[in-house]
Structure formats: C-alpha cells, structure tokens
Tab-separated table of C-alpha atoms in Angstrom:
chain	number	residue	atom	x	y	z
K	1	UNK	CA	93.391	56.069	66.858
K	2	UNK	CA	91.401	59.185	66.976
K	3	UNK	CA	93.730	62.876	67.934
K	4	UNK	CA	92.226	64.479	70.713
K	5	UNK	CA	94.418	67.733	70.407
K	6	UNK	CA	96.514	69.696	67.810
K	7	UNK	CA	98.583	72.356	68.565
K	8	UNK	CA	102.876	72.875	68.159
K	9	UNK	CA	105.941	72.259	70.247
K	10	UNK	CA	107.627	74.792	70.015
K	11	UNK	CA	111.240	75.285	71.545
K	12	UNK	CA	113.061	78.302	70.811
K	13	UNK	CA	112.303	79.459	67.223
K	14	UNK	CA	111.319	76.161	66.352
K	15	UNK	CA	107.927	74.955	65.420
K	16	UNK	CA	106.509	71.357	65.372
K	17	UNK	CA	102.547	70.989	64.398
K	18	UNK	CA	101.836	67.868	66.147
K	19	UNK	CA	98.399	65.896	66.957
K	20	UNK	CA	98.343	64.400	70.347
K	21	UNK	CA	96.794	60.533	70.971
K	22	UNK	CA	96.463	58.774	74.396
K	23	UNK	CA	98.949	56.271	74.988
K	24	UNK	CA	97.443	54.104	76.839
K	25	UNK	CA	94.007	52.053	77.332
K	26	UNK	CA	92.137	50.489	80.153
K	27	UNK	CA	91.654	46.602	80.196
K	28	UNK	CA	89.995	46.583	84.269
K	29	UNK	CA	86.836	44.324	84.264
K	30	UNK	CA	83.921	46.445	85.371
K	31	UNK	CA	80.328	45.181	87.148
K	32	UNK	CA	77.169	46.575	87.290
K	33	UNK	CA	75.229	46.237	90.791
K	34	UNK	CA	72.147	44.629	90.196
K	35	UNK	CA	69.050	43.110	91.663
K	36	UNK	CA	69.798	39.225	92.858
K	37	UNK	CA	66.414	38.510	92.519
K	38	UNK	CA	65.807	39.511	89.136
K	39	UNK	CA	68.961	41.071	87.255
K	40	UNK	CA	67.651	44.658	87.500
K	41	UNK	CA	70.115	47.064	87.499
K	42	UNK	CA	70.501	49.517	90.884
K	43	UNK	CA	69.817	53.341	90.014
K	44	UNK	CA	70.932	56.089	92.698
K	45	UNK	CA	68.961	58.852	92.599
K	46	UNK	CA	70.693	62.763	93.876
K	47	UNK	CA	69.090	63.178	97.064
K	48	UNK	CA	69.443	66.483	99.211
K	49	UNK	CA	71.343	65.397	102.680
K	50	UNK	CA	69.299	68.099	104.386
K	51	UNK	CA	65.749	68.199	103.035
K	52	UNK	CA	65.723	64.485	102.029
K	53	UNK	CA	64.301	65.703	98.668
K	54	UNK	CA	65.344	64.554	95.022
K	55	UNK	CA	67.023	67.004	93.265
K	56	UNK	CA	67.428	67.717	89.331
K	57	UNK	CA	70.703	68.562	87.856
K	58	UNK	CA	69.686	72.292	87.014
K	59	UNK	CA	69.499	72.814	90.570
K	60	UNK	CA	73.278	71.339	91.649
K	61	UNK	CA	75.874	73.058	91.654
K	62	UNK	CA	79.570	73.005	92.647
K	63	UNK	CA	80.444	73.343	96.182
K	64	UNK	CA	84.199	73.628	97.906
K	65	UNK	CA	84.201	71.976	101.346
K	66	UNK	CA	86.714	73.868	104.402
K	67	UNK	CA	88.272	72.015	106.680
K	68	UNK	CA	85.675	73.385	109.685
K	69	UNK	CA	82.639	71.742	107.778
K	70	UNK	CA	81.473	75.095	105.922
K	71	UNK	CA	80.399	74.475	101.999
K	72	UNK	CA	81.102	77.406	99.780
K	73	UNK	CA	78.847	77.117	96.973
K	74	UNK	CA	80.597	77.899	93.225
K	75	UNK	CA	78.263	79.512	90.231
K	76	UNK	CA	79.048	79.295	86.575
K	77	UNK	CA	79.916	82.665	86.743
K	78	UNK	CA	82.568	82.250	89.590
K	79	UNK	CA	84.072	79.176	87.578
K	80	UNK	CA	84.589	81.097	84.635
K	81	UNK	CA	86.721	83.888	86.145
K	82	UNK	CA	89.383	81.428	86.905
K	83	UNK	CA	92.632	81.543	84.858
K	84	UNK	CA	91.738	79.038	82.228
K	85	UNK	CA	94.118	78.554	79.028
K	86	UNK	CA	92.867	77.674	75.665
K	87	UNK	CA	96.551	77.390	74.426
K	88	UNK	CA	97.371	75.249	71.256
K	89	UNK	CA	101.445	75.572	72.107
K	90	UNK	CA	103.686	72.667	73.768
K	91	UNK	CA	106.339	75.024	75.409
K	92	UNK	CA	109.165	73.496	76.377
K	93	UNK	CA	111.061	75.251	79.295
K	94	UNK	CA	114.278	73.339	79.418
K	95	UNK	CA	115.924	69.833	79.035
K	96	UNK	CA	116.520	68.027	81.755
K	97	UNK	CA	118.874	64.323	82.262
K	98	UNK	CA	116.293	61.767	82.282
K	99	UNK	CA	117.765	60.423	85.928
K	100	UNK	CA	116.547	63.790	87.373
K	101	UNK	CA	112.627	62.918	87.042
K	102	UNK	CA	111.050	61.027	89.650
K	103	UNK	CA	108.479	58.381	87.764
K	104	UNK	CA	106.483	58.648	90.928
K	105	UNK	CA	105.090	62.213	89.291
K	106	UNK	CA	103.922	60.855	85.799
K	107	UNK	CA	100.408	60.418	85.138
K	108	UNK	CA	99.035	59.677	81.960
K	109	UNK	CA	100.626	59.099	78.682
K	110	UNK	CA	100.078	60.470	75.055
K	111	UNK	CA	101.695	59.505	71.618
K	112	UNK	CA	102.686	62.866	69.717
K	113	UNK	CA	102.562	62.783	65.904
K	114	UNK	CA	103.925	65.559	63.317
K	115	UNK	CA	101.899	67.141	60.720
K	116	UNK	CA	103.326	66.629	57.399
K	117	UNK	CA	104.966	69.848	57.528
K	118	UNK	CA	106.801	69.191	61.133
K	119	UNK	CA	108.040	65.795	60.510
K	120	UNK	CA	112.196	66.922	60.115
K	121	UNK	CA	111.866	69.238	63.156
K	122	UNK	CA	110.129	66.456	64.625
K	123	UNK	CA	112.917	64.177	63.709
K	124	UNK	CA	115.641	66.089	64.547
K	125	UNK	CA	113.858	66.751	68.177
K	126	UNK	CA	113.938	63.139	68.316
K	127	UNK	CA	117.046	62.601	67.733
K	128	UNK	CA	118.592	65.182	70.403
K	129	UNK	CA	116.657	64.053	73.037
K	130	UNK	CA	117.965	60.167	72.375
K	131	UNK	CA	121.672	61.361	71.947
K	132	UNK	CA	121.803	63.831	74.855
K	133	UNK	CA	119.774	61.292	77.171
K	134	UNK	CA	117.694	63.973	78.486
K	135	UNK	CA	113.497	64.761	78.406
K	136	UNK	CA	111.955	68.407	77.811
K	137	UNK	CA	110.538	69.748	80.362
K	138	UNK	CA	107.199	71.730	78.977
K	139	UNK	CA	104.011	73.764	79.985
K	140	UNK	CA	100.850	72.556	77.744
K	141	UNK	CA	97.315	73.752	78.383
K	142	UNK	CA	94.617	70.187	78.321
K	143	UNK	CA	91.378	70.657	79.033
K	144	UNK	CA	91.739	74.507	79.847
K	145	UNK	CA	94.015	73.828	82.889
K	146	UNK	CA	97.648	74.299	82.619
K	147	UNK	CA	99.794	71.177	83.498
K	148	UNK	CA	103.672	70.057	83.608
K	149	UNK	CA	104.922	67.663	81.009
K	150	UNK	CA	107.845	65.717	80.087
K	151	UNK	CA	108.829	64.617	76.332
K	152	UNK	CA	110.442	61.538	75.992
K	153	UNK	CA	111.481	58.931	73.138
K	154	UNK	CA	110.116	55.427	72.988
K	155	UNK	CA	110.526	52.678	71.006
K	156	UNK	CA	107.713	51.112	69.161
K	157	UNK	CA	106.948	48.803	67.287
K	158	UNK	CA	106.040	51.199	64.970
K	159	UNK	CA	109.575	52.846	65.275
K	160	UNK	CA	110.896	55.851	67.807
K	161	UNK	CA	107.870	58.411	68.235
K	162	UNK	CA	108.037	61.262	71.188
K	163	UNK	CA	105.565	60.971	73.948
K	164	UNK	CA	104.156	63.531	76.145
K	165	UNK	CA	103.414	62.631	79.548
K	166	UNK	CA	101.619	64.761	81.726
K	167	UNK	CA	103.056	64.814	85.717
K	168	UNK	CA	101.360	65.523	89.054
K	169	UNK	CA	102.446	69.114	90.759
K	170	UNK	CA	105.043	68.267	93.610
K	171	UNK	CA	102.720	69.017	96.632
K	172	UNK	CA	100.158	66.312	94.748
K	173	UNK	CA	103.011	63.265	95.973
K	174	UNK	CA	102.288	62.212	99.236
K	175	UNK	CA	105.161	61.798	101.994
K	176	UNK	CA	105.088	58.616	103.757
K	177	UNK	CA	104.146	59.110	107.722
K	178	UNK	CA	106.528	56.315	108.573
K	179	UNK	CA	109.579	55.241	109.194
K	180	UNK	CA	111.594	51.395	108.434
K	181	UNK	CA	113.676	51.226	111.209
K	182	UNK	CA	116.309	47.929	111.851
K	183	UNK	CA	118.703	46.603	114.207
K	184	UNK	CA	122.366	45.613	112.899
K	185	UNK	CA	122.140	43.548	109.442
K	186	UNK	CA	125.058	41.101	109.247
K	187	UNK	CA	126.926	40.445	105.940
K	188	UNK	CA	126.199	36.934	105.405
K	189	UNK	CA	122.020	38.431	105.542
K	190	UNK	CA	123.475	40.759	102.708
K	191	UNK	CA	125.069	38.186	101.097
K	192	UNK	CA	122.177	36.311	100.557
K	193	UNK	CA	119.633	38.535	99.610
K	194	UNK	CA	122.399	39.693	97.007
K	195	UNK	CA	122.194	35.702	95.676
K	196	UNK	CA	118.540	35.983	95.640
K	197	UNK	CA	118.986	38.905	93.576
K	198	UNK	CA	121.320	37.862	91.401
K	199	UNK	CA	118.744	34.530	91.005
K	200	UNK	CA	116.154	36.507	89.635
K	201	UNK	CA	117.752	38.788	87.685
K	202	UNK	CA	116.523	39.185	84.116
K	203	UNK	CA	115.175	41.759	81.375
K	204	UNK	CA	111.717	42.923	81.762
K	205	UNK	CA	109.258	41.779	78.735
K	206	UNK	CA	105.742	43.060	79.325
K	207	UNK	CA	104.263	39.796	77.115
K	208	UNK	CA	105.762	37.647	80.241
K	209	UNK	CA	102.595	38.649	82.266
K	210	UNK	CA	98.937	38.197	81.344
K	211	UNK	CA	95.679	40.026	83.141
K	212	UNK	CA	94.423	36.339	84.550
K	213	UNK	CA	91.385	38.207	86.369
K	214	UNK	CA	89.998	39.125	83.254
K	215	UNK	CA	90.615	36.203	81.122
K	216	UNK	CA	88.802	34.080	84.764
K	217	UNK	CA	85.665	36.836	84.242
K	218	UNK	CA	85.517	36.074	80.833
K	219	UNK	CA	85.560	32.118	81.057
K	220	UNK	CA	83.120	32.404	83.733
K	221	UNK	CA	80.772	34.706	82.171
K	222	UNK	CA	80.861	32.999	78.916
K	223	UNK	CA	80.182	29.480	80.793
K	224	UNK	CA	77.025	30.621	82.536
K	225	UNK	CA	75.776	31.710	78.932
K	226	UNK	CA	76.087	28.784	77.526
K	227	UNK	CA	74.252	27.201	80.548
K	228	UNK	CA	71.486	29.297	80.283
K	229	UNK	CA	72.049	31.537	83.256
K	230	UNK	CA	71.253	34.528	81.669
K	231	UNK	CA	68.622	37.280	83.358
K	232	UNK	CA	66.735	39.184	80.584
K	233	UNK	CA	65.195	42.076	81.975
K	234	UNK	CA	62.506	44.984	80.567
K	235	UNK	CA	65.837	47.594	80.466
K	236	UNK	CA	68.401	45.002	78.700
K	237	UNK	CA	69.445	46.903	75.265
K	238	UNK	CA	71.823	44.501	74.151
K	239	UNK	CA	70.217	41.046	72.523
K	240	UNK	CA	71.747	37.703	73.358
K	241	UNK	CA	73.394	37.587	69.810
K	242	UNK	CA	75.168	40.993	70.056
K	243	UNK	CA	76.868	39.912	73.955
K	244	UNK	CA	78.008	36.463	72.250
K	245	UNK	CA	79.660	38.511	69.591
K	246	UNK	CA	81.476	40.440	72.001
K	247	UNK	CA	82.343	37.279	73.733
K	248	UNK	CA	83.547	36.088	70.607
K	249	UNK	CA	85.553	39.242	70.176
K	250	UNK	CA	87.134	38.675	73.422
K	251	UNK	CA	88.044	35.376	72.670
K	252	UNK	CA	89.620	36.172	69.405
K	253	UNK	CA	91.866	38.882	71.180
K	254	UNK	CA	92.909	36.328	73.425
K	255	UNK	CA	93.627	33.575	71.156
K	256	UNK	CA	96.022	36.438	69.314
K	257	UNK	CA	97.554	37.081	72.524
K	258	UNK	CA	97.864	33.526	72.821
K	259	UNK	CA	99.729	32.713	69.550
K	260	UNK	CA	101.716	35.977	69.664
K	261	UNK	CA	103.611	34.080	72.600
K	262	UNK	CA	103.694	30.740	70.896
K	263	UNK	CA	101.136	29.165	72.710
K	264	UNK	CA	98.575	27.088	71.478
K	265	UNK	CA	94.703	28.454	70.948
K	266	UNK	CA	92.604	25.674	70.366
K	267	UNK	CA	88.631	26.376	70.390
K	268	UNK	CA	87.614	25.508	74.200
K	269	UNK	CA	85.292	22.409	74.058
K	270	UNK	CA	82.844	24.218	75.713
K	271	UNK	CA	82.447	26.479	72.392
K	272	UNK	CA	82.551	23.000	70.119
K	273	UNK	CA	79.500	22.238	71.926
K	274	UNK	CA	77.174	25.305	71.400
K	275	UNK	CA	78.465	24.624	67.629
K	276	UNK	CA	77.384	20.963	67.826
K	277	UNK	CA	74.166	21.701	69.400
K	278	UNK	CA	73.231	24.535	66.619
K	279	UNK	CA	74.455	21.997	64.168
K	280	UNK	CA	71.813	19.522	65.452
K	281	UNK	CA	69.106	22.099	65.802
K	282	UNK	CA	69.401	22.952	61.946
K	283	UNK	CA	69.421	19.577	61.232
K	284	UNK	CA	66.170	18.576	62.995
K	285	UNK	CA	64.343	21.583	61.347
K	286	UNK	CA	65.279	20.987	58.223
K	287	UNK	CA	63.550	16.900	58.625
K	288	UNK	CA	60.622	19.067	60.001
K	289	UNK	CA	59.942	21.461	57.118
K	290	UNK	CA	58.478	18.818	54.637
K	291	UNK	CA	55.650	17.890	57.390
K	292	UNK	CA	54.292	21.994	56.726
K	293	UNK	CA	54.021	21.377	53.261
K	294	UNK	CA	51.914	17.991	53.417
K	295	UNK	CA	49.701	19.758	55.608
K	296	UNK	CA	49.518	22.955	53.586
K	297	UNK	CA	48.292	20.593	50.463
K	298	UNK	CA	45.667	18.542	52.264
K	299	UNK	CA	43.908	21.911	53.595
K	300	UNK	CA	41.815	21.897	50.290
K	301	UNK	CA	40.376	18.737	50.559
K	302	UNK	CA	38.304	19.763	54.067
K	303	UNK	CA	37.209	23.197	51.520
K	304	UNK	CA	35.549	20.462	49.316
K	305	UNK	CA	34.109	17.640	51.802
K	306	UNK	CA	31.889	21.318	53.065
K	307	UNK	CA	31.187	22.453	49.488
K	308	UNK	CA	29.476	18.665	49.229
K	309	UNK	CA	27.546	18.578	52.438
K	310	UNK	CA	26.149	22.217	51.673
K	311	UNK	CA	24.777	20.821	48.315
K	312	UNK	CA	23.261	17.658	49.874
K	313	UNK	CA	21.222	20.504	52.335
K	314	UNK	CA	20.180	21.951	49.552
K	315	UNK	CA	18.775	19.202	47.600
C-alpha cells in the first residue's frame, strides 16, 4: 500500500507521527459505452447550453447554481480566499462511547500506521480506546478541507491497528419524508417473527458472501474471447495478449478466493481448450518448418538451369 498522508495525532501533550492508507478498495464492474456497430468508444464533447459552441477547458470555470435559476460564476481567485487548511495534525477533541455514533455518518475508511518513533504512544492509544470502549472524536484537514473523524480499533489479520474514518456533517444525513404507520399487531404476529429471528440468527463472516455480478461479467467476457467476439478498433491500446493476462489475473484471484473457503478451483474446461488448441497449433508448425528448408535448398538449382541456357545463347 502506498501512504497518501503523514502528519500526528496528537491528544493532549501527546504526539503520534502516523502515515495514513485507505482502507478500503472498489471491486464494481465498470463499462464503457461504445459503438454497436463497430466497438468504437462514445466521446462527449463540453458543449455551451446557450451558444451551442464547443468549449476548451481554459475557458470553464466553476459556477454555483441558486435555487431561482441564477449561476454565480467562481474564479481561481475567489476559490482561493476560502478557509482552506494545509494542517498535518489529527486533533482529537474528545472520546466518546462507541454506542453514541450513528454508522449512518461514516464515509470512507483509512488504516493509520506509526512512524517508528510513535509506535508506544500508538500502542498505548490503542489500548485505551479498546479498554474504555470508546472512539476519539477528531478534526483532520484532507485535501485542504477540514472534516470530522472518528478513531477506532480493528482487528486484522495483521493484528489491532487504529483506523480513521472520516464522517458526513449532520445536516449532510437526510430525514426520511415518511412515516410506517400500523394497525394493532397481535402477540402471536410477534411471536413469530421472534422464531424467524431466532431461525436465522448467526455471526456475521464477510467470506459467507461473494460479488456473483462480477465473477458472471468475468465468465461472460472471457467466453466471448475465446469465441472470437472480440472488436479491435484504430483507438484499442491494449493487445489481445495483455486483456487475457488480466483475465488470467482475475481468474487467479478467484481461484484464491475459492480455496481460501475450501472450495474446489479446478481450471474451467473452457480454458483446457484454448490450451489444447495452442498445443495443436505448435504442433502443426513445427511438421511445417522442414517443408521451408527443402525449398530454401532447391532455390539454387533454378540459379544454374539460367546460367546454362545463357551459355547455350551465347554459343
């Protein structure tokens, strides 16, 4: 993993140098719109609304819309006199029970890892936020804007690290407009959904559920490869080879995935195929090659049948 901050928590006259990581990766399958006809891929180009004209990016700007319609166009210059923070400093502001924080404001995670020189503070933070059950509340400055944080302990594979997760201001969580109004619910109803409960009940293991969309895309894409429905176009920058490497990739990680929860990953007989078929191909050219190298030596003997019929001329 590669740090994409360093700074310090610091909480009272304590000082941690940490380096901060993100947490967390996305897996979501992603298209490009593209030309049935012929594969080619679908630009948009920044058209003006009013004049209808193209416009480069040195002439767009910024603009804040009002609720009446109105655009208020924003320079450079009036972007840079808002209160932007450079700040290398995790504050924390207080520690809170862990109960108290709605998960509804957390947005995105990071992994927080001591400098050589902060790992016993960082230790000993650790360690009173698991025995007092709480989180730090804390103030730390990403991407010039100021934003509320929580630290918290996890438990990794990799032992107990503290991670920082970064939460959405209150007035950013929506209220619902509705209401879930019912008549009288009798106890037997309870009772029931109580057994249903009770049915289902279990601990929650994240290897119990498996992205099937992507491993479908990936099947499916990998099957009209091997079929030969693939569109080359002028703009492609990737060869054949290199996307069958990534497929290959793909299928590794899931094979891993695969035998990390005891199942069996066979190769798919689809991919025993394309092997068998190669195999054949090298095969076939090597019975080939000899027939080049027959020719190759019988090429002099046409040099001397001329040399013979220009000295007959010449006689």
């Amino acid at each position: 993993m590669r740090a994409i901050w360093k700074g310090s928590v610091s909480f009272g006259l304590v000082s941690v140098p940490v380096k901060l990581y993100a947490a967390t990766e996305s897996h979501d399958v992603s298209f490009r719109q593209v030309h049935v006809k012929d594969g080619g891929r679908i630009k948009y180009q920044r058209v003006c609304s009013l004049d209808g004209e193209e416009v480069p990016y040195s002439d767009i700007a910024k603009g804040y819309e009002t609720e009446d319609g109105e655009m208020v166009v924003l320079t450079d210059d009036d972007l840079a006199d808002l209160p932007l923070t450079s700040s290398r400093e995790i504050a924390v502001e207080k520690f809170v029970p862990t109960e108290q924080i709605d998960p509804m404001l957390f947005e995105k995670s990071y992994y927080l890892e001591p400098e050589k020189s902060g790992a016993k503070p960082y230790a000993l933070l650790r360690q009173a936020l698991q025995d007092a059950d709480r989180m730090a509340v804390v103030t730390v400055a990403l991407r010039q804007r100021t934003t509320v944080a929580v630290l918290r302990v996890r438990e990794t594979e990799a032992g107990d690290v503290i991670v920082l997760q970064t939460m959405m201001w209150p007035d950013e969580v929506r209220v619902p407009d509705f209401s879930v109004e019912v008549g009288e619910v009798k106890d037997a109803e309870v009772k029931m959904a109580k057994m249903l409960v009770e049915t289902l009940a279990g601990d929650f293991d994240p290897a119990e559920f498996e992205d099937d969309y992507a491993g479908a895309v990936e099947a499916l894409v990998k099957a009209k490869i091997e079929g030969g429905e693939v569109e080359r176009t002028p703009t492609s920058t990737k060869t054949s080879g290199e996307v069958v490497d990534l497929l290959a990739a793909l299928q590794r990680s899931v094979d891993a995935a695969k035998k990390g929860r005891g199942e069996s990953s066979e190769e798919p007989a689809a991919t025993k195929k394309t092997a068998a078929k190669k195999s054949a191909a090298k095969k076939s050219a090597s019975k080939k090659a000899p027939a080049k190298k027959t020719a190759a030596k019988k090429a002099p003997a046409k040099k001397s049948a001329s040399k013979k019929a220009a000295a007959k001329k010449a006689s």
